[in-house]
Every structure is written in C-alpha cells, then in structure tokens.
Short mmCIF file of C-alpha atoms in Angstrom, two decimals:
data_model
loop_
_atom_site.label_atom_id
_atom_site.label_comp_id
_atom_site.label_asym_id
_atom_site.label_seq_id
_atom_site.Cartn_x
_atom_site.Cartn_y
_atom_site.Cartn_z
CA MET F 1 -47.91 -121.21 35.70
CA LYS F 2 -48.93 -124.08 33.47
CA TYR F 3 -48.76 -123.89 29.67
CA LEU F 4 -49.95 -126.35 27.07
CA CYS F 5 -47.70 -126.83 24.05
CA ILE F 6 -49.92 -128.22 21.30
CA VAL F 7 -47.87 -129.86 18.57
CA HIS F 8 -49.22 -129.53 15.02
CA ILE F 9 -47.61 -131.38 12.14
CA ASP F 10 -48.39 -132.51 8.63
CA TYR F 11 -48.88 -136.28 8.97
CA ASP F 12 -47.75 -136.67 5.34
CA LEU F 13 -44.26 -135.84 6.63
CA PHE F 14 -43.64 -139.24 8.20
CA PRO F 15 -43.97 -141.39 5.06
CA ARG F 16 -41.35 -139.10 3.45
CA MET F 17 -38.89 -139.62 6.32
CA SER F 18 -36.52 -142.57 6.52
CA LYS F 19 -36.83 -145.02 9.38
CA ASP F 20 -33.53 -143.67 10.78
CA GLU F 21 -34.86 -140.10 10.68
CA ILE F 22 -38.01 -141.15 12.54
CA VAL F 23 -36.00 -143.03 15.17
CA GLU F 24 -33.73 -140.00 15.61
CA LEU F 25 -36.76 -137.72 16.00
CA GLU F 26 -38.31 -140.05 18.59
CA LYS F 27 -35.02 -140.16 20.51
CA SER F 28 -34.79 -136.36 20.39
CA ASN F 29 -38.33 -136.04 21.73
CA LEU F 30 -37.65 -138.45 24.60
CA ALA F 31 -34.36 -136.72 25.44
CA TYR F 32 -36.08 -133.32 25.53
CA ASP F 33 -38.86 -134.72 27.73
CA ALA F 34 -36.20 -136.10 30.12
CA GLU F 35 -34.45 -132.70 30.17
CA LEU F 36 -37.72 -130.91 31.01
CA MET F 37 -38.52 -133.52 33.67
CA GLU F 38 -35.11 -133.09 35.28
CA ARG F 39 -35.73 -129.32 35.42
CA GLY F 40 -39.14 -129.96 37.02
CA GLN F 41 -40.99 -128.40 34.08
CA LEU F 42 -42.59 -131.40 32.38
CA LEU F 43 -45.99 -132.18 33.87
CA THR F 44 -47.11 -134.59 31.15
CA GLY F 45 -46.99 -135.07 27.42
CA HIS F 46 -48.25 -137.51 24.84
CA GLY F 47 -48.27 -138.07 21.13
CA LEU F 48 -51.55 -138.72 19.38
CA GLU F 49 -52.54 -141.25 16.75
CA PRO F 50 -53.44 -139.68 13.36
CA PRO F 51 -56.73 -137.74 13.16
CA GLU F 52 -58.40 -140.55 11.18
CA SER F 53 -58.25 -142.73 14.31
CA GLY F 54 -60.39 -140.34 16.36
CA LEU F 55 -63.83 -138.84 16.28
CA VAL F 56 -65.72 -135.77 17.38
CA VAL F 57 -68.48 -135.97 19.98
CA LYS F 58 -71.06 -133.18 20.31
CA VAL F 59 -74.12 -132.71 22.46
CA ARG F 60 -76.76 -130.27 21.22
CA ASN F 61 -80.17 -129.86 22.82
CA GLY F 62 -79.52 -133.02 24.85
CA GLU F 63 -78.72 -135.12 21.76
CA MET F 64 -75.29 -136.63 21.23
CA SER F 65 -73.78 -136.93 17.78
CA MET F 66 -70.46 -138.25 16.52
CA SER F 67 -68.46 -137.74 13.37
CA ASP F 68 -65.25 -139.30 12.12
CA GLY F 69 -61.94 -137.48 11.72
CA PRO F 70 -60.11 -135.76 10.21
CA PHE F 71 -61.46 -132.69 11.91
CA SER F 72 -59.74 -129.88 10.10
CA GLU F 73 -59.08 -129.01 6.50
CA ALA F 74 -55.68 -127.70 7.57
CA LYS F 75 -52.67 -129.70 6.39
CA GLU F 76 -51.15 -129.63 9.88
CA GLN F 77 -53.08 -131.54 12.53
CA MET F 78 -52.72 -131.86 16.29
CA ALA F 79 -50.14 -134.58 16.83
CA GLY F 80 -49.51 -134.34 20.54
CA PHE F 81 -49.17 -132.11 23.55
CA VAL F 82 -46.76 -131.25 26.30
CA LEU F 83 -47.99 -129.69 29.55
CA VAL F 84 -45.23 -127.69 31.19
CA GLU F 85 -44.61 -125.46 34.16
CA ALA F 86 -42.95 -122.13 33.33
CA ARG F 87 -42.36 -118.83 35.15
CA ASP F 88 -44.02 -116.84 32.39
CA MET F 89 -44.88 -116.80 28.69
CA ASN F 90 -41.29 -116.00 27.70
CA GLU F 91 -39.97 -119.09 29.47
CA ALA F 92 -42.80 -121.15 27.97
CA ILE F 93 -41.85 -119.87 24.49
CA GLY F 94 -38.31 -121.12 25.07
CA ILE F 95 -39.60 -124.52 26.13
CA ALA F 96 -41.90 -124.73 23.09
CA ALA F 97 -39.06 -123.76 20.75
CA GLY F 98 -37.00 -126.65 22.14
CA ILE F 99 -39.59 -129.29 21.22
CA PRO F 100 -37.93 -131.23 18.39
CA LEU F 101 -41.13 -131.40 16.33
CA ALA F 102 -41.13 -127.58 16.13
CA LYS F 103 -38.59 -128.05 13.30
CA TYR F 104 -41.18 -129.95 11.26
CA GLY F 105 -44.47 -128.32 12.21
CA GLN F 106 -45.57 -125.72 14.72
CA ILE F 107 -46.23 -125.50 18.42
CA GLU F 108 -49.34 -123.71 19.61
CA LEU F 109 -48.68 -122.36 23.10
CA ARG F 110 -51.58 -121.67 25.45
CA PRO F 111 -51.63 -120.71 29.13
CA ILE F 112 -53.83 -122.99 31.20
CA TYR F 113 -56.98 -121.25 32.38
CA PRO F 114 -57.21 -121.49 36.16
CA VAL F 115 -60.81 -122.56 36.72
CA PRO F 116 -62.13 -120.58 39.69
CA VAL F 117 -63.69 -122.50 42.55
CA HIS F 118 -67.26 -121.37 43.16
CA ALA F 119 -68.89 -121.97 46.52
#
C-alpha cells in the first residue's frame, strides 16, 4: 500500500543552523532516500521551496482566484513529501520515523486513497 509522508518543519530553523549542519542534514536525507530505494519502498520524494514562493488557487462558482503564501498560521509548514510503499501502517510509521527531518519537525503520515474506477 502507498503512504505519503508529509514533512512539516519550521522554516526559521534553517537560518539558525550552520552550513555544516545543513549539509549533514541534506546528506542524511539523500542517504535515507537511497536506503528506501534499495529496499524498493521509495516511490518518489521532493523538498519544497518555502511557502512564500507558492500560491493558492481556488475555483468557486466557475471563478478562479489566487492568493499568495504563506498558507497557514502554524509555525511548521509543509517542506516536502516522500511517497513510499509499505506493507501496512506500522511499517509506514517506521519509514516515517527514519526520515531525518523528523528530528527537527514532524511527519504527517497518510495512506493513499485508492480512487475507484467507475465505468
């Protein structure tokens, strides 16, 4: 079954980290991705630019509107995602706990909804 690990962090964390700490974190993330890939569990994953670089698109009553980020008042924002294959939620929890950024923020874990095919 597929699970989405949504990485949430406080973007204010990075300016407080040294360049060496950031490089070490990036290396840890890449190493963990390689480990998951070798086990056949990594389907895809990407980091995201800060919320200020994005926008929100809505369509209501046929009219489109857009607004700038940030999108949440929460201190922690979505910073990336990892789509994995796991036997069950317990295995997915173990995978999420291994994501290096879990030490700095939190990982929201959601099973992928299997969209039914309608004839």
